[in-house]
Short mmCIF file of C-alpha atoms and ligand atoms in Angstrom, two decimals:
data_model
loop_
_atom_site.label_atom_id
_atom_site.label_comp_id
_atom_site.label_asym_id
_atom_site.label_seq_id
_atom_site.Cartn_x
_atom_site.Cartn_y
_atom_site.Cartn_z
CA MET A 1 106.46 81.33 129.25
CA HIS A 2 109.48 83.49 130.23
CA LEU A 3 112.54 84.30 128.20
CA THR A 4 115.54 84.54 130.54
CA ASP A 5 119.32 84.72 130.25
CA GLY A 6 122.15 83.23 132.29
CA PHE A 7 122.05 86.15 134.77
CA ASP A 8 118.41 85.69 135.82
CA ARG A 9 117.21 88.59 133.74
CA THR A 10 113.76 88.16 132.20
CA PHE A 11 113.01 89.76 128.86
CA LYS A 12 109.58 91.29 128.37
CA TYR A 13 110.41 93.99 125.87
CA LEU A 14 111.50 93.95 122.22
CA ARG A 15 112.72 96.95 120.25
CA LEU A 16 111.95 96.14 116.65
CA SER A 17 113.60 98.25 113.99
CA VAL A 18 111.47 98.40 110.86
CA THR A 19 113.94 100.38 108.74
CA ASP A 20 117.38 101.96 109.03
CA VAL A 21 116.31 104.83 106.74
CA CYS A 22 115.91 108.24 108.35
CA ASN A 23 115.02 111.67 107.01
CA PHE A 24 116.77 113.62 109.82
CA LYS A 25 120.48 114.34 110.26
CA CYS A 26 120.94 114.34 114.02
CA GLN A 27 124.52 115.29 114.77
CA TYR A 28 125.08 112.37 117.14
CA CYS A 29 123.46 109.78 114.87
CA LEU A 30 123.41 110.48 111.12
CA PRO A 31 125.12 113.89 110.72
CA ASP A 32 125.48 113.43 106.95
CA GLY A 33 122.03 111.96 106.55
CA TYR A 34 121.03 108.45 105.56
CA LYS A 35 123.12 107.05 102.71
CA ALA A 36 121.30 104.49 100.61
CA CYS A 37 123.41 101.54 99.56
CA ALA A 38 122.64 98.43 97.55
CA GLY A 39 121.92 95.64 99.98
CA PRO A 40 119.13 93.53 101.38
CA ARG A 41 115.70 95.10 101.73
CA PRO A 42 114.30 95.73 105.22
CA LEU A 43 112.09 93.03 106.69
CA SER A 44 108.71 92.74 104.95
CA LEU A 45 105.40 93.01 106.77
CA ASP A 46 105.16 89.20 106.91
CA GLU A 47 108.71 88.85 108.22
CA LEU A 48 108.04 91.47 110.90
CA ARG A 49 104.82 89.66 111.86
CA ARG A 50 106.75 86.40 112.32
CA VAL A 51 109.39 88.12 114.49
CA ALA A 52 106.70 89.67 116.69
CA THR A 53 104.75 86.42 116.88
CA ALA A 54 107.80 84.44 118.01
CA PHE A 55 108.77 86.94 120.70
CA SER A 56 105.22 87.38 121.97
CA GLU A 57 104.85 83.60 122.24
CA LEU A 58 108.10 83.65 124.25
CA GLY A 59 106.44 85.93 126.81
CA LEU A 60 107.37 89.41 125.57
CA SER A 61 104.39 91.69 126.05
CA LYS A 62 105.85 95.02 124.93
CA ILE A 63 107.09 95.77 121.42
CA ARG A 64 108.51 99.11 120.35
CA LEU A 65 108.64 100.08 116.68
CA THR A 66 111.81 102.02 116.00
CA GLY A 67 114.38 102.65 113.29
CA GLY A 68 115.91 104.76 111.59
CA GLU A 69 112.68 106.67 111.41
CA PRO A 70 109.98 103.95 111.49
CA THR A 71 107.28 106.21 110.10
CA VAL A 72 109.05 106.72 106.76
CA ARG A 73 107.78 103.27 105.77
CA LYS A 74 104.72 103.49 103.54
CA ASP A 75 103.24 100.41 105.21
CA PHE A 76 103.94 101.70 108.73
CA THR A 77 100.28 101.80 109.81
CA GLU A 78 99.73 98.27 108.49
CA ILE A 79 102.78 97.05 110.44
CA ALA A 80 101.38 98.61 113.61
CA GLN A 81 97.91 97.10 113.04
CA THR A 82 99.37 93.65 112.38
CA ILE A 83 101.55 93.59 115.49
CA ALA A 84 98.93 95.17 117.76
CA ALA A 85 96.52 92.37 116.79
CA LEU A 86 98.81 89.62 118.16
CA PRO A 87 97.23 88.12 121.28
CA ASN A 88 100.04 88.65 123.83
CA VAL A 89 101.11 92.15 122.83
CA GLU A 90 99.87 94.46 125.60
CA THR A 91 101.97 97.51 124.76
CA LEU A 92 102.78 98.55 121.24
CA ALA A 93 105.05 101.57 121.46
CA LEU A 94 106.56 103.87 118.86
CA THR A 95 109.76 105.93 118.94
CA THR A 96 109.66 108.69 116.35
CA ASN A 97 111.31 111.97 115.46
CA GLY A 98 107.75 113.24 115.18
CA TYR A 99 107.85 114.65 111.67
CA ARG A 100 104.52 113.07 110.65
CA LEU A 101 102.89 113.00 114.06
CA ALA A 102 100.70 116.11 113.69
CA GLU A 103 98.87 114.58 110.72
CA ARG A 104 98.97 110.88 111.72
CA ALA A 105 98.56 110.73 115.51
CA LEU A 106 94.94 109.62 115.35
CA GLU A 107 95.58 107.04 112.64
CA TRP A 108 98.44 105.50 114.62
CA LYS A 109 96.45 105.48 117.84
CA SER A 110 93.62 103.71 116.01
CA SER A 111 96.08 101.18 114.60
CA GLY A 112 96.77 99.96 118.14
CA ILE A 113 99.87 101.92 119.20
CA ASN A 114 99.33 102.89 122.83
CA ALA A 115 102.63 104.48 123.89
CA ILE A 116 104.68 107.03 122.04
CA ASN A 117 108.19 108.45 122.53
CA ILE A 118 108.96 111.61 120.63
CA SER A 119 112.54 112.74 120.19
CA LEU A 120 112.93 116.47 120.76
CA ASP A 121 116.50 117.58 121.34
CA SER A 122 115.79 121.29 121.63
CA LEU A 123 112.84 123.53 122.37
CA SER A 124 114.27 126.42 120.40
CA ARG A 125 113.57 126.43 116.69
CA GLY A 126 117.10 127.44 115.71
CA ASN A 127 118.80 124.94 117.99
CA PHE A 128 116.48 122.14 116.85
CA HIS A 129 117.46 122.94 113.26
CA HIS A 130 121.14 122.97 114.21
CA ILE A 131 120.95 119.55 115.92
CA THR A 132 118.69 117.67 113.49
CA GLY A 133 119.42 119.44 110.19
CA HIS A 134 115.71 120.24 109.87
CA ASP A 135 113.66 123.33 110.67
CA ARG A 136 110.82 121.26 112.06
CA ARG A 137 110.59 122.10 115.74
CA ASP A 138 107.16 123.69 115.35
CA GLU A 139 105.82 120.64 113.48
CA VAL A 140 107.04 118.31 116.21
CA MET A 141 105.44 120.51 118.89
CA ARG A 142 102.16 120.34 116.97
CA GLY A 143 102.65 116.58 116.84
CA ILE A 144 102.86 116.44 120.64
CA ASP A 145 99.54 118.32 120.88
CA ALA A 146 98.05 115.91 118.34
CA ALA A 147 99.26 112.92 120.38
CA PHE A 148 97.40 114.32 123.43
CA ASP A 149 94.29 114.97 121.34
CA ALA A 150 94.42 111.42 119.95
CA GLY A 151 94.37 110.05 123.51
CA PHE A 152 97.70 108.21 123.77
CA GLU A 153 98.01 106.77 127.27
CA VAL A 154 101.76 107.26 127.48
CA ILE A 155 103.56 110.21 125.87
CA LYS A 156 107.26 110.65 126.48
CA ILE A 157 109.71 113.21 125.17
CA ASN A 158 113.31 112.06 124.70
CA ALA A 159 116.22 114.44 124.52
CA VAL A 160 119.88 113.50 124.28
CA TYR A 161 121.81 115.54 126.87
CA LEU A 162 124.47 117.45 124.93
CA LYS A 163 127.13 119.61 126.57
CA GLY A 164 127.30 123.06 124.99
CA ILE A 165 124.31 122.34 122.75
CA ASN A 166 121.13 121.86 124.77
CA ASP A 167 122.31 121.71 128.39
CA HIS A 168 121.15 125.31 128.93
CA GLU A 169 117.54 124.38 128.07
CA ILE A 170 116.70 122.24 131.10
CA ASP A 171 114.40 124.79 132.74
CA ALA A 172 112.41 125.13 129.52
CA TYR A 173 111.96 121.33 129.40
CA LEU A 174 110.85 121.31 133.03
CA ASP A 175 108.25 123.99 132.19
CA LEU A 176 106.84 121.68 129.52
CA ALA A 177 106.02 119.14 132.25
CA LYS A 178 104.40 121.71 134.54
CA ASP A 179 100.78 121.44 133.42
CA ARG A 180 100.81 118.31 131.29
CA ALA A 181 101.20 114.63 132.08
CA LEU A 182 104.32 114.45 129.95
CA SER A 183 107.30 112.34 130.81
CA ILE A 184 110.49 114.12 129.78
CA ARG A 185 113.61 112.01 129.68
CA PHE A 186 117.18 113.11 129.17
CA ILE A 187 119.47 110.41 127.79
CA GLU A 188 123.22 110.50 128.24
CA LEU A 189 125.01 110.71 124.92
CA MET A 190 126.39 107.26 124.07
CA GLU A 191 129.59 106.79 122.14
CA THR A 192 129.15 104.98 118.84
CA GLY A 193 131.71 103.85 116.28
CA ASP A 194 131.08 106.79 113.89
CA HIS A 195 131.14 109.62 116.41
CA ALA A 196 134.06 109.35 118.85
CA SER A 197 135.03 113.02 118.60
CA PHE A 198 131.43 114.28 118.93
CA PHE A 199 131.21 112.17 122.06
CA GLN A 200 134.47 113.61 123.45
CA ASN A 201 133.19 117.15 122.91
CA HIS A 202 129.58 116.82 124.01
CA TYR A 203 129.19 114.03 126.57
CA ILE A 204 127.97 115.25 129.94
CA SER A 205 127.08 113.01 132.86
CA ALA A 206 123.45 112.82 133.98
CA GLU A 207 124.77 113.27 137.55
CA VAL A 208 124.82 117.01 136.82
CA LEU A 209 121.08 116.93 136.19
CA LYS A 210 120.43 114.69 139.18
CA THR A 211 122.01 117.28 141.46
CA LYS A 212 119.97 120.09 139.92
CA LEU A 213 116.72 118.14 140.32
CA ALA A 214 117.49 117.30 143.96
CA ASN A 215 118.28 120.96 144.70
CA GLU A 216 114.96 122.03 143.20
CA GLY A 217 112.75 119.63 145.16
CA TRP A 218 112.36 116.74 142.70
CA ALA A 219 112.06 113.37 144.42
CA PRO A 220 113.18 110.07 142.92
CA VAL A 221 110.44 107.53 142.16
CA LEU A 222 111.13 104.05 143.51
CA LYS A 223 111.80 101.65 140.63
CA THR A 224 109.73 98.51 140.25
CA SER A 225 111.49 95.28 139.29
CA SER A 226 110.05 95.47 135.75
CA ALA A 227 110.98 99.13 135.22
CA GLY A 228 113.20 100.12 132.30
CA PRO A 229 116.47 102.05 132.44
CA ALA A 230 115.06 105.50 133.29
CA ASN A 231 115.31 106.91 136.81
CA ASP A 232 112.21 109.06 137.22
CA PHE A 233 111.70 112.12 139.41
CA ILE A 234 108.48 113.85 140.47
CA HIS A 235 107.66 117.23 141.97
CA PRO A 236 104.48 118.38 143.73
CA ASP A 237 104.17 121.44 141.45
CA TYR A 238 104.45 119.47 138.22
CA GLN A 239 101.93 117.17 136.53
CA GLY A 240 104.58 115.52 134.41
CA ARG A 241 107.76 113.76 135.46
CA PHE A 242 111.42 113.98 134.56
CA GLY A 243 113.56 110.94 133.84
CA LEU A 244 117.25 110.28 133.37
CA ILE A 245 118.71 107.48 131.30
CA ALA A 246 122.35 107.03 132.21
CA PRO A 247 123.96 104.09 130.40
CA TYR A 248 127.36 104.99 131.86
CA SER A 249 126.12 104.58 135.40
CA LYS A 250 127.09 101.62 137.57
CA ASP A 251 124.64 98.70 137.43
CA PHE A 252 122.80 100.06 134.36
CA CYS A 253 122.88 96.60 132.74
CA LYS A 254 121.59 94.78 135.83
CA SER A 255 118.01 95.81 135.09
CA CYS A 256 118.25 95.16 131.34
CA ASN A 257 114.88 93.80 130.22
CA ARG A 258 115.07 94.38 126.47
CA LEU A 259 116.18 92.76 123.27
CA ARG A 260 116.63 94.32 119.86
CA PHE A 261 115.89 93.09 116.36
CA SER A 262 117.32 94.90 113.35
CA SER A 263 115.45 95.71 110.16
CA LEU A 264 117.78 93.30 108.36
CA GLY A 265 116.76 90.36 110.52
CA LYS A 266 119.43 90.11 113.23
CA LEU A 267 118.84 89.68 116.93
CA HIS A 268 120.99 92.08 118.99
CA LEU A 269 121.46 91.03 122.58
CA CYS A 270 123.02 94.36 123.54
CA LEU A 271 123.02 97.79 121.91
CA PHE A 272 126.80 97.70 122.14
CA GLY A 273 127.35 94.02 121.39
CA GLU A 274 130.01 92.67 119.06
CA PHE A 275 127.59 90.86 116.75
CA GLY A 276 123.98 90.36 115.73
CA VAL A 277 122.58 86.83 115.47
CA PRO A 278 121.26 86.29 111.92
CA MET A 279 117.66 85.02 111.90
CA ARG A 280 116.24 86.10 108.56
CA GLN A 281 116.33 82.63 107.01
CA LEU A 282 113.88 81.56 109.74
CA LEU A 283 111.41 84.31 108.89
CA GLN A 284 110.28 83.02 105.53
CA HIS A 285 107.28 80.80 106.45
CA ASP A 286 104.88 80.61 109.37
CA ASP A 287 105.84 76.99 110.01
CA GLN A 288 109.40 78.11 110.88
CA ILE A 289 108.20 80.00 113.98
CA PRO A 290 108.89 77.11 116.43
CA GLU A 291 112.49 76.83 115.16
CA LEU A 292 112.84 80.63 115.31
CA LYS A 293 111.75 80.58 118.96
CA GLU A 294 114.32 77.91 119.77
CA ARG A 295 117.08 79.91 118.13
CA ILE A 296 116.07 83.03 120.04
CA GLN A 297 116.07 81.16 123.37
CA LYS A 298 119.50 79.71 122.70
CA ALA A 299 120.95 83.08 121.70
CA VAL A 300 119.47 84.94 124.70
CA HIS A 301 121.03 82.45 127.05
CA GLY A 302 124.43 83.65 125.80
CA LYS A 303 123.78 87.34 126.61
CA THR A 304 126.70 88.88 128.48
CA ALA A 305 126.36 90.61 131.86
CA ASN A 306 127.42 94.13 130.84
CA HIS A 307 128.28 96.36 127.95
CA LEU A 308 131.84 97.72 127.93
CA LEU A 309 131.01 101.31 127.02
CA LYS A 310 132.98 102.75 129.91
CA GLN A 311 136.07 101.07 128.53
CA GLY A 312 135.34 102.79 125.18
CA LYS A 313 134.18 99.52 123.53
CA THR A 314 131.20 100.53 121.42
CA GLY A 315 130.73 97.17 119.68
CA ILE A 316 129.62 96.90 116.06
CA THR A 317 127.09 99.71 116.28
CA SER A 318 128.47 102.54 114.16
CA ASN A 319 125.37 104.66 114.91
CA LEU A 320 122.07 103.96 116.61
CA SER A 321 119.90 104.37 113.48
CA LEU A 322 120.99 100.83 112.59
CA ILE A 323 119.28 99.12 115.52
CA GLY A 324 116.96 101.76 116.85
CA GLY A 325 118.61 103.05 120.03
N1 LIG B 401 114.28 108.14 114.56
C1 LIG B 401 113.61 107.87 115.76
C2 LIG B 401 113.91 108.91 116.81
O1 LIG B 401 114.89 109.63 116.66
O2 LIG B 401 113.17 108.98 117.79
C3 LIG B 401 113.88 106.46 116.31
C4 LIG B 401 115.28 105.94 116.23
S1 LIG B 401 116.47 106.79 117.22
C5 LIG B 401 117.94 105.89 116.85
C6 LIG B 401 116.01 106.26 118.85
C7 LIG B 401 116.55 107.11 119.98
O3 LIG B 401 117.96 106.95 120.06
C8 LIG B 401 116.29 108.61 119.85
O4 LIG B 401 115.66 109.08 121.04
C9 LIG B 401 117.68 109.19 119.72
O5 LIG B 401 117.76 110.47 120.28
C10 LIG B 401 118.51 108.16 120.47
N2 LIG B 401 119.92 108.18 120.09
C11 LIG B 401 120.46 108.04 118.86
N3 LIG B 401 121.81 108.10 118.92
C12 LIG B 401 122.14 108.28 120.23
C13 LIG B 401 123.37 108.40 120.95
N4 LIG B 401 124.54 108.35 120.33
N5 LIG B 401 123.31 108.55 122.29
C14 LIG B 401 122.12 108.59 122.95
N6 LIG B 401 120.92 108.47 122.33
C15 LIG B 401 120.93 108.33 120.98
FE1 LIG B 402 117.11 109.81 112.58
FE2 LIG B 402 116.39 109.19 115.04
FE3 LIG B 402 118.99 109.04 114.26
FE4 LIG B 402 117.84 111.44 114.53
S1 LIG B 402 118.19 109.93 116.17
S2 LIG B 402 119.11 110.75 112.78
S3 LIG B 402 115.79 111.04 113.90
S4 LIG B 402 117.34 107.77 113.53
#
């Protein structure tokens, strides 16, 4: 079974947001922190299980738990266990700000998560505090050690590339990949509805980094047809690798292999789309799963070819905590 759209793209990967709540205040995402408002509750464990079941039966073999900060949920480990136990799920990944990783890495590994992305926007304690609003750089670094000790097969570090904020730290990040099989990825800052002026002030193209890497002997890794959006680079003197995610680059959408599902039950065909397709009413009983699958197939067929970020059209996404980046 393959889930495809009208442009011959096959979808193997779902990013499933389990909450839009977050405890950090990243300047480019939730600078004033999460604001609770009266509204529907996030999807329950059973609702999340039905979403994951439908997508896995439609041929998706990789599911990433994201948010907000997914690990703020009290039932987070149970969610991971439930989804990891589904027959077709080969990769269960987590994207986290890492604040609980040092104490929970082993528990999450045992729950069935086998790949982990840790956001780390600065290696300096003061700068980390400045960017995220939290003095927790040391905790997150301990979390990375704990992830290695727990035996995660894939450990990636994500940093958003920010002009004037962390663009002077590249050599320190490269050092981190010297003796460890870490994959470090710099993501171009994306414009979102809430943060137009932050974007104007701090966007910097990943081309700058590409040139630096080429000058320092890093070689691009050939992309496989199922590869995600990162362009990876390797170097003979480094155990780890360095990746660039450049959503503003030409042809970025051509290799799109992912779909997104919000914690309020909407399918998002594109991070920067104009709408989410409401599905929550089909998540209430197990016997609705066939109808849910049909609705997903129909919606995916209408996915557009490209986002319009370059034209400044950010879609309905006011910040990425709402649908998990
Ligand atoms: N809270 C978790 C975390 O930060 O890892 C998961 C959710 S967060 C929205 C997922 C990813 O999106 C993080 O790596 C974050 O840095 C990235 N992100 C958020 N806003 C972004 C933006 N405007 N541009 C580029 N990346 C962004
Ligand atoms: Fe929270 Fe992640 Fe957004 Fe930072 S990027 S505010 S950690 S959701």
